[in-house]
Amino acid sequence: MSNRVRTAVFPAGGQGTRFLPATKVIPKEMLALVDKPIIQYGVEEAIASGIEHIIFVTGRGKGAMEDHFDISYELDATLEKKGKHELLALSRSVSSLARISYVRQKEPLGLGHAVLCAKELVGNEPFAVILPDDVIDAEVPCLKQMIGVFNERGGSVLATQTVEGPGISAYGVLAGAQDAVNPRIYNCTGMVEKPKFEAAPSKQAIIGRYVLTPRVFELLEQTTPGAGGEIQLTDGILALLREEKVFGYTFEGRRFDAGDKFGMLQATVEFALKRPEFADKFRAFLKGLEL
Ligand code: G1P
C-alpha cells in the first residue's frame, strides 16, 4: 500500500437546491466565481497540493463538468483560426489540468455513499476528499497543509473552523481537545453530523476537506443512514475513530460556502478584489456605492 496521498475524490452528485433557480439545468459546481467554475478552484487546489488523480463522483445532468475539463476541439480550432492565442492557451490549460476519472452515484444516498462510490478507483491507499462548494483561499493550499499533518501524524485529518452560535447545526461537529504541541491540531474523540445547537460537542465544525485512510471505505459499507436519512461521511469517520487516530485541523486561510447564494456573493467580492486586471476599478466601484 502506498502511503502517499495521490488521489482526491470530489463528490459532485448533489442537486444544488440551495442555488435554485440557477441550478435547475446548470450543475452547481459549474457556477462561475468571477470567471471560473467553482469546481475548478478545488481541482487547482488539489493539483497544487500534489494530487495526481482526481475522481469526480457525479450524477444525472452533470455532463457540463466533464466537458469543461475535456478538450473543446471546436472552440480550440475557432480560437486558433482567429489567432486568439491567449484564449486558446486558457481553454487548453483547463483540459490539461489533471487526470480525471468519473464514477456515477446513481441514487442520492448521502455524502458517505458518494465517497464510497470511489472505492474501486482509489484502491488501498490514503486519499483526499474535496467538497467543491467549499472554496478556500489560502497562501499554502488547504489540502497541502492537511497532507503535511497526515504525513507527520499518520492519522486521518479533517479541516475544521470555529463556528459560533446556532449556525453550527449545519455542519459535522468534532468532540475532543486541542493538541498540546500544535494548537491547530485537534485530537478527536468523537463527532456528530448536524447536531442541535444545544447538543453540539464543541465549536469545531468540519469543513469540506478530508485526508482519509482507506479503511473508511469498509466502514462506510456498514454505515446505516444517519442525519437526514442519508449515509453520512461523518458517521463513517466516527467508526474509523474507534480504530485509528483522527485529527481536526484548523487550516490557515479563508473558506467560502459557494454553494450558498450569500457565500457566493462574499466570495465574488473577495476574489474580484484580488484580480490585478480589475481590482482597482472594482474597489473604486465598491467605494462609490451608497451603503
Ligand atoms: C457536509 C458534511 C458536513 C460538513 C459540511 C462542510 O455537509 O456532511 O459534515 O460539515 O459538508 O461543508 P453538507 O454541507 O453537504 O450538508
mmCIF file of C-alpha atoms and ligand atoms in Angstrom:
data_model
loop_
_atom_site.group_PDB
_atom_site.id
_atom_site.type_symbol
_atom_site.label_atom_id
_atom_site.label_comp_id
_atom_site.label_asym_id
_atom_site.label_seq_id
_atom_site.Cartn_x
_atom_site.Cartn_y
_atom_site.Cartn_z
ATOM 1 C CA MET A 1 0.000 0.000 0.000
ATOM 2 C CA SER A 2 1.324 3.405 -0.961
ATOM 3 C CA ASN A 3 1.167 5.861 1.899
ATOM 4 C CA ARG A 4 1.285 8.907 -0.336
ATOM 5 C CA VAL A 5 -1.898 10.895 -0.825
ATOM 6 C CA ARG A 6 -2.197 10.826 -4.622
ATOM 7 C CA THR A 7 -5.934 10.793 -5.257
ATOM 8 C CA ALA A 8 -8.679 13.295 -4.495
ATOM 9 C CA VAL A 9 -12.370 12.448 -4.587
ATOM 10 C CA PHE A 10 -14.818 15.220 -5.476
ATOM 11 C CA PRO A 11 -18.397 14.359 -4.549
ATOM 12 C CA ALA A 12 -20.377 16.275 -7.178
ATOM 13 C CA GLY A 13 -23.690 14.494 -7.425
ATOM 14 C CA GLY A 14 -25.768 16.923 -5.352
ATOM 15 C CA GLN A 15 -28.714 18.760 -6.859
ATOM 16 C CA GLY A 16 -27.754 22.235 -5.663
ATOM 17 C CA THR A 17 -31.224 23.143 -4.402
ATOM 18 C CA ARG A 18 -29.740 25.973 -2.290
ATOM 19 C CA PHE A 19 -28.953 27.797 -5.518
ATOM 20 C CA LEU A 20 -32.216 27.459 -7.433
ATOM 21 C CA PRO A 21 -33.225 28.586 -9.992
ATOM 22 C CA ALA A 22 -29.627 28.924 -11.328
ATOM 23 C CA THR A 23 -29.036 25.206 -10.755
ATOM 24 C CA LYS A 24 -32.176 23.921 -12.443
ATOM 25 C CA VAL A 25 -30.136 22.995 -15.534
ATOM 26 C CA ILE A 26 -26.554 24.028 -14.714
ATOM 27 C CA PRO A 27 -24.682 21.867 -12.185
ATOM 28 C CA LYS A 28 -23.921 23.957 -9.086
ATOM 29 C CA GLU A 29 -20.245 23.017 -9.457
ATOM 30 C CA MET A 30 -20.263 24.914 -12.769
ATOM 31 C CA LEU A 31 -21.487 28.244 -11.363
ATOM 32 C CA ALA A 32 -18.820 30.847 -12.043
ATOM 33 C CA LEU A 33 -16.907 32.544 -9.253
ATOM 34 C CA VAL A 34 -15.564 35.594 -11.147
ATOM 35 C CA ASP A 35 -14.661 33.659 -14.320
ATOM 36 C CA LYS A 36 -14.017 30.068 -13.228
ATOM 37 C CA PRO A 37 -16.488 27.361 -12.262
ATOM 38 C CA ILE A 38 -16.290 26.739 -8.516
ATOM 39 C CA ILE A 39 -15.133 23.149 -9.037
ATOM 40 C CA GLN A 40 -12.040 24.392 -10.879
ATOM 41 C CA TYR A 41 -10.852 26.138 -7.710
ATOM 42 C CA GLY A 42 -10.967 22.779 -5.927
ATOM 43 C CA VAL A 43 -9.180 20.999 -8.786
ATOM 44 C CA GLU A 44 -6.433 23.631 -8.844
ATOM 45 C CA GLU A 45 -6.052 23.338 -5.063
ATOM 46 C CA ALA A 46 -5.722 19.548 -5.366
ATOM 47 C CA ILE A 47 -3.065 19.786 -8.082
ATOM 48 C CA ALA A 48 -1.155 22.439 -6.113
ATOM 49 C CA SER A 49 -1.243 20.028 -3.157
ATOM 50 C CA GLY A 50 0.473 17.237 -5.100
ATOM 51 C CA ILE A 51 -2.638 15.248 -6.118
ATOM 52 C CA GLU A 52 -2.092 13.226 -9.321
ATOM 53 C CA HIS A 53 -5.514 11.694 -9.921
ATOM 54 C CA ILE A 54 -8.938 13.229 -9.472
ATOM 55 C CA ILE A 55 -12.177 11.302 -9.192
ATOM 56 C CA PHE A 56 -15.472 13.084 -9.767
ATOM 57 C CA VAL A 57 -18.480 11.333 -8.295
ATOM 58 C CA THR A 58 -21.253 12.676 -10.489
ATOM 59 C CA GLY A 59 -24.905 12.074 -11.212
ATOM 60 C CA ARG A 60 -27.573 12.916 -13.785
ATOM 61 C CA GLY A 61 -27.258 16.268 -15.537
ATOM 62 C CA LYS A 62 -23.595 16.819 -14.653
ATOM 63 C CA GLY A 63 -22.245 16.436 -18.205
ATOM 64 C CA ALA A 64 -21.121 20.083 -18.406
ATOM 65 C CA MET A 65 -18.464 19.309 -15.783
ATOM 66 C CA GLU A 66 -16.969 16.532 -17.892
ATOM 67 C CA ASP A 67 -16.957 18.772 -20.972
ATOM 68 C CA HIS A 68 -15.307 21.604 -19.039
ATOM 69 C CA PHE A 69 -12.238 19.537 -18.169
ATOM 70 C CA ASP A 70 -12.092 17.891 -21.605
ATOM 71 C CA ILE A 71 -10.539 19.275 -24.797
ATOM 72 C CA SER A 72 -13.036 21.514 -26.578
ATOM 73 C CA TYR A 73 -11.970 20.702 -30.100
ATOM 74 C CA GLU A 74 -14.353 23.075 -31.899
ATOM 75 C CA LEU A 75 -13.648 26.022 -29.572
ATOM 76 C CA ASP A 76 -9.877 25.494 -29.775
ATOM 77 C CA ALA A 77 -9.993 25.265 -33.593
ATOM 78 C CA THR A 78 -12.007 28.503 -33.828
ATOM 79 C CA LEU A 79 -9.675 30.368 -31.459
ATOM 80 C CA GLU A 80 -6.644 29.124 -33.380
ATOM 81 C CA LYS A 81 -8.106 30.219 -36.721
ATOM 82 C CA LYS A 82 -8.834 33.683 -35.322
ATOM 83 C CA GLY A 83 -5.352 33.960 -33.833
ATOM 84 C CA LYS A 84 -6.691 34.347 -30.276
ATOM 85 C CA HIS A 85 -3.684 32.689 -28.724
ATOM 86 C CA GLU A 86 -4.195 33.808 -25.132
ATOM 87 C CA LEU A 87 -7.746 32.487 -25.009
ATOM 88 C CA LEU A 88 -6.630 29.283 -26.712
ATOM 89 C CA ALA A 89 -3.971 28.786 -24.052
ATOM 90 C CA LEU A 90 -6.604 29.400 -21.348
ATOM 91 C CA SER A 91 -9.000 26.848 -22.830
ATOM 92 C CA ARG A 92 -6.216 24.270 -23.264
ATOM 93 C CA SER A 93 -4.866 24.806 -19.764
ATOM 94 C CA VAL A 94 -8.193 23.683 -18.272
ATOM 95 C CA SER A 95 -8.248 20.423 -20.236
ATOM 96 C CA SER A 96 -4.668 19.599 -19.301
ATOM 97 C CA LEU A 97 -5.038 20.401 -15.591
ATOM 98 C CA ALA A 98 -5.429 16.895 -14.256
ATOM 99 C CA ARG A 99 -6.005 13.205 -14.863
ATOM 100 C CA ILE A 100 -9.685 12.833 -14.101
ATOM 101 C CA SER A 101 -11.884 9.752 -13.708
ATOM 102 C CA TYR A 102 -15.637 9.746 -13.367
ATOM 103 C CA VAL A 103 -17.936 7.480 -11.435
ATOM 104 C CA ARG A 104 -21.706 7.821 -11.104
ATOM 105 C CA GLN A 105 -23.611 7.933 -7.863
ATOM 106 C CA LYS A 106 -26.876 6.507 -9.129
ATOM 107 C CA GLU A 107 -29.002 7.481 -6.129
ATOM 108 C CA PRO A 108 -28.616 10.475 -3.787
ATOM 109 C CA LEU A 109 -27.997 8.390 -0.678
ATOM 110 C CA GLY A 110 -25.675 10.853 1.058
ATOM 111 C CA LEU A 111 -22.103 12.135 1.175
ATOM 112 C CA GLY A 112 -20.764 8.915 2.735
ATOM 113 C CA HIS A 113 -22.318 6.914 -0.069
ATOM 114 C CA ALA A 114 -20.850 9.303 -2.683
ATOM 115 C CA VAL A 115 -17.343 8.776 -1.286
ATOM 116 C CA LEU A 116 -17.917 5.009 -1.189
ATOM 117 C CA CYS A 117 -18.689 5.089 -4.939
ATOM 118 C CA ALA A 118 -14.974 5.936 -5.475
ATOM 119 C CA LYS A 119 -13.697 2.903 -3.525
ATOM 120 C CA GLU A 120 -12.504 0.824 -6.504
ATOM 121 C CA LEU A 121 -10.902 3.805 -8.244
ATOM 122 C CA VAL A 122 -8.993 4.888 -5.129
ATOM 123 C CA GLY A 123 -7.776 1.423 -4.115
ATOM 124 C CA ASN A 124 -5.992 0.610 -0.890
ATOM 125 C CA GLU A 125 -4.232 3.899 -0.183
ATOM 126 C CA PRO A 126 -4.916 7.153 1.673
ATOM 127 C CA PHE A 127 -6.890 9.715 -0.295
ATOM 128 C CA ALA A 128 -8.331 13.217 -0.076
ATOM 129 C CA VAL A 129 -11.936 14.361 -0.302
ATOM 130 C CA ILE A 130 -12.744 17.859 -1.531
ATOM 131 C CA LEU A 131 -16.278 19.229 -1.318
ATOM 132 C CA PRO A 132 -16.320 21.693 -4.222
ATOM 133 C CA ASP A 133 -18.873 24.038 -2.583
ATOM 134 C CA ASP A 134 -16.232 24.968 -0.029
ATOM 135 C CA VAL A 135 -13.839 27.308 -1.821
ATOM 136 C CA ILE A 136 -10.765 28.037 0.289
ATOM 137 C CA ASP A 137 -8.492 30.979 -0.283
ATOM 138 C CA ALA A 138 -5.115 30.253 1.302
ATOM 139 C CA GLU A 139 -1.475 31.091 0.719
ATOM 140 C CA VAL A 140 -0.487 27.444 1.158
ATOM 141 C CA PRO A 141 -3.320 25.362 -0.336
ATOM 142 C CA CYS A 142 -5.552 23.993 2.440
ATOM 143 C CA LEU A 143 -5.185 20.387 1.256
ATOM 144 C CA LYS A 144 -1.406 20.731 1.148
ATOM 145 C CA GLN A 145 -1.402 21.884 4.776
ATOM 146 C CA MET A 146 -3.534 18.861 5.684
ATOM 147 C CA ILE A 147 -1.373 16.348 3.799
ATOM 148 C CA GLY A 148 1.541 17.766 5.802
ATOM 149 C CA VAL A 149 -0.300 16.924 9.043
ATOM 150 C CA PHE A 150 -1.234 13.459 7.721
ATOM 151 C CA ASN A 151 2.392 12.699 6.833
ATOM 152 C CA GLU A 152 3.581 13.896 10.230
ATOM 153 C CA ARG A 153 0.904 12.327 12.447
ATOM 154 C CA GLY A 154 -0.186 9.291 10.412
ATOM 155 C CA GLY A 155 -3.922 9.555 11.007
ATOM 156 C CA SER A 156 -6.882 10.898 9.046
ATOM 157 C CA VAL A 157 -7.226 14.697 9.030
ATOM 158 C CA LEU A 158 -10.402 16.781 8.754
ATOM 159 C CA ALA A 159 -10.386 20.508 8.042
ATOM 160 C CA THR A 160 -12.143 22.489 10.762
ATOM 161 C CA GLN A 161 -13.233 26.000 11.524
ATOM 162 C CA THR A 162 -14.725 27.553 14.649
ATOM 163 C CA VAL A 163 -18.409 28.317 14.209
ATOM 164 C CA GLU A 164 -20.134 30.404 16.883
ATOM 165 C CA GLY A 165 -23.837 30.099 17.649
ATOM 166 C CA PRO A 166 -26.690 28.061 16.170
ATOM 167 C CA GLY A 167 -25.074 28.020 12.700
ATOM 168 C CA ILE A 168 -23.006 25.051 13.940
ATOM 169 C CA SER A 169 -26.032 22.806 13.271
ATOM 170 C CA ALA A 170 -25.295 22.940 9.527
ATOM 171 C CA TYR A 171 -22.033 21.018 9.988
ATOM 172 C CA GLY A 172 -20.376 17.883 11.236
ATOM 173 C CA VAL A 173 -19.010 18.819 14.679
ATOM 174 C CA LEU A 174 -15.971 17.383 16.464
ATOM 175 C CA ALA A 175 -15.532 16.379 20.086
ATOM 176 C CA GLY A 176 -12.029 16.283 21.551
ATOM 177 C CA ALA A 177 -9.255 18.555 22.713
ATOM 178 C CA GLN A 178 -6.655 20.867 21.279
ATOM 179 C CA ASP A 179 -3.236 19.273 20.776
ATOM 180 C CA ALA A 180 -0.594 20.286 23.310
ATOM 181 C CA VAL A 181 2.158 20.705 20.701
ATOM 182 C CA ASN A 182 0.354 22.154 17.693
ATOM 183 C CA PRO A 183 -2.640 24.384 18.560
ATOM 184 C CA ARG A 184 -4.007 23.987 15.014
ATOM 185 C CA ILE A 185 -4.466 20.255 15.625
ATOM 186 C CA TYR A 186 -7.493 18.882 17.466
ATOM 187 C CA ASN A 187 -7.338 15.339 18.835
ATOM 188 C CA CYS A 188 -10.757 13.877 18.060
ATOM 189 C CA THR A 189 -12.644 11.700 20.496
ATOM 190 C CA GLY A 190 -15.981 11.850 18.707
ATOM 191 C CA MET A 191 -18.024 13.640 16.059
ATOM 192 C CA VAL A 192 -21.651 14.175 15.194
ATOM 193 C CA GLU A 193 -23.336 15.216 11.962
ATOM 194 C CA LYS A 194 -25.572 18.303 12.134
ATOM 195 C CA PRO A 195 -26.269 18.289 15.881
ATOM 196 C CA LYS A 196 -28.823 20.561 17.521
ATOM 197 C CA PHE A 197 -27.068 23.698 18.804
ATOM 198 C CA GLU A 198 -27.560 22.613 22.449
ATOM 199 C CA ALA A 199 -26.109 19.170 21.719
ATOM 200 C CA ALA A 200 -23.035 20.309 19.716
ATOM 201 C CA PRO A 201 -19.947 18.837 21.433
ATOM 202 C CA SER A 202 -17.735 21.819 20.503
ATOM 203 C CA LYS A 203 -17.472 24.811 18.157
ATOM 204 C CA GLN A 204 -15.182 22.867 15.798
ATOM 205 C CA ALA A 205 -17.103 22.450 12.525
ATOM 206 C CA ILE A 206 -15.904 20.136 9.759
ATOM 207 C CA ILE A 207 -15.160 21.976 6.514
ATOM 208 C CA GLY A 208 -15.110 20.222 3.133
ATOM 209 C CA ARG A 209 -11.535 18.901 3.051
ATOM 210 C CA TYR A 210 -10.533 15.466 4.327
ATOM 211 C CA VAL A 211 -7.472 13.216 4.192
ATOM 212 C CA LEU A 212 -8.649 9.689 4.968
ATOM 213 C CA THR A 213 -7.184 6.210 5.268
ATOM 214 C CA PRO A 214 -8.788 3.565 3.009
ATOM 215 C CA ARG A 215 -10.215 1.641 5.974
ATOM 216 C CA VAL A 216 -13.023 4.222 5.917
ATOM 217 C CA PHE A 217 -14.442 2.556 2.765
ATOM 218 C CA GLU A 218 -15.115 -0.725 4.577
ATOM 219 C CA LEU A 219 -16.660 1.175 7.457
ATOM 220 C CA LEU A 220 -18.849 3.229 5.115
ATOM 221 C CA GLU A 221 -20.142 -0.034 3.665
ATOM 222 C CA GLN A 222 -21.500 -0.839 7.118
ATOM 223 C CA THR A 223 -22.769 2.683 7.885
ATOM 224 C CA THR A 224 -26.538 2.969 8.172
ATOM 225 C CA PRO A 225 -28.477 6.153 7.301
ATOM 226 C CA GLY A 226 -27.989 8.936 9.853
ATOM 227 C CA ALA A 227 -28.851 12.664 9.865
ATOM 228 C CA GLY A 228 -31.415 13.493 7.165
ATOM 229 C CA GLY A 229 -31.845 9.769 6.417
ATOM 230 C CA GLU A 230 -28.550 9.804 4.471
ATOM 231 C CA ILE A 231 -25.358 7.738 4.713
ATOM 232 C CA GLN A 232 -23.110 10.325 6.311
ATOM 233 C CA LEU A 233 -19.354 10.591 5.801
ATOM 234 C CA THR A 234 -19.114 11.882 9.395
ATOM 235 C CA ASP A 235 -20.606 8.594 10.683
ATOM 236 C CA GLY A 236 -18.105 6.557 8.647
ATOM 237 C CA ILE A 237 -15.224 8.616 10.072
ATOM 238 C CA LEU A 238 -16.636 8.196 13.590
ATOM 239 C CA ALA A 239 -16.394 4.414 13.078
ATOM 240 C CA LEU A 240 -12.805 4.919 11.838
ATOM 241 C CA LEU A 241 -12.011 6.863 15.011
ATOM 242 C CA ARG A 242 -12.752 3.732 17.060
ATOM 243 C CA GLU A 243 -9.822 2.022 15.283
ATOM 244 C CA GLU A 244 -7.405 4.780 14.253
ATOM 245 C CA LYS A 245 -6.379 8.306 15.164
ATOM 246 C CA VAL A 246 -8.384 11.137 13.580
ATOM 247 C CA PHE A 247 -7.362 14.791 13.780
ATOM 248 C CA GLY A 248 -9.169 18.042 13.215
ATOM 249 C CA TYR A 249 -7.017 20.740 11.660
ATOM 250 C CA THR A 250 -7.686 24.472 11.770
ATOM 251 C CA PHE A 251 -6.307 25.428 8.367
ATOM 252 C CA GLU A 252 -4.699 28.761 7.559
ATOM 253 C CA GLY A 253 -6.936 30.511 5.063
ATOM 254 C CA ARG A 254 -10.476 31.655 4.483
ATOM 255 C CA ARG A 255 -13.368 29.443 3.465
ATOM 256 C CA PHE A 256 -16.404 30.495 1.433
ATOM 257 C CA ASP A 257 -19.543 28.434 1.050
ATOM 258 C CA ALA A 258 -20.001 28.982 -2.681
ATOM 259 C CA GLY A 259 -22.938 26.559 -2.777
ATOM 260 C CA ASP A 260 -24.947 29.195 -0.942
ATOM 261 C CA LYS A 261 -26.151 32.454 -2.513
ATOM 262 C CA PHE A 262 -24.780 34.741 0.210
ATOM 263 C CA GLY A 263 -21.483 32.816 0.433
ATOM 264 C CA MET A 264 -21.083 33.100 -3.320
ATOM 265 C CA LEU A 265 -21.630 36.884 -3.163
ATOM 266 C CA GLN A 266 -18.959 37.214 -0.455
ATOM 267 C CA ALA A 267 -16.534 35.062 -2.430
ATOM 268 C CA THR A 268 -17.188 37.030 -5.617
ATOM 269 C CA VAL A 269 -16.285 40.330 -3.961
ATOM 270 C CA GLU A 270 -13.173 38.931 -2.249
ATOM 271 C CA PHE A 271 -11.871 37.095 -5.317
ATOM 272 C CA ALA A 272 -12.606 40.004 -7.653
ATOM 273 C CA LEU A 273 -10.585 42.317 -5.392
ATOM 274 C CA LYS A 274 -7.605 40.000 -5.850
ATOM 275 C CA ARG A 275 -7.651 40.089 -9.638
ATOM 276 C CA PRO A 276 -4.983 42.504 -10.855
ATOM 277 C CA GLU A 277 -6.764 43.166 -14.166
ATOM 278 C CA PHE A 278 -9.729 44.862 -12.494
ATOM 279 C CA ALA A 279 -9.051 45.076 -8.745
ATOM 280 C CA ASP A 280 -8.575 48.887 -8.785
ATOM 281 C CA LYS A 281 -11.649 49.515 -10.888
ATOM 282 C CA PHE A 282 -13.755 47.199 -8.749
ATOM 283 C CA ARG A 283 -12.520 48.738 -5.469
ATOM 284 C CA ALA A 284 -13.387 52.194 -6.787
ATOM 285 C CA PHE A 285 -16.825 50.921 -7.783
ATOM 286 C CA LEU A 286 -17.443 49.467 -4.312
ATOM 287 C CA LYS A 287 -16.273 52.649 -2.625
ATOM 288 C CA GLY A 288 -18.663 54.681 -4.751
ATOM 289 C CA LEU A 289 -21.699 52.684 -3.626
ATOM 290 C CA GLU A 290 -24.111 54.437 -1.321
ATOM 291 C CA LEU A 291 -24.309 51.956 1.552
HETATM 292 C C1 G1P B 1 -21.191 18.265 4.522
HETATM 293 C C2 G1P B 1 -20.786 17.326 5.656
HETATM 294 C C3 G1P B 1 -20.619 18.098 6.951
HETATM 295 C C4 G1P B 1 -19.634 19.229 6.758
HETATM 296 C C5 G1P B 1 -20.049 20.116 5.567
HETATM 297 C C6 G1P B 1 -18.963 21.131 5.241
HETATM 298 O O1 G1P B 1 -22.500 18.745 4.800
HETATM 299 O O2 G1P B 1 -21.788 16.321 5.797
HETATM 300 O O3 G1P B 1 -20.153 17.238 7.965
HETATM 301 O O4 G1P B 1 -19.555 19.980 7.933
HETATM 302 O O5 G1P B 1 -20.279 19.328 4.394
HETATM 303 O O6 G1P B 1 -19.328 21.980 4.200
HETATM 304 P P1 G1P B 1 -23.420 19.441 3.658
HETATM 305 O O7 G1P B 1 -22.925 20.847 3.539
HETATM 306 O O8 G1P B 1 -23.223 18.651 2.409
HETATM 307 O O9 G1P B 1 -24.821 19.369 4.193
#
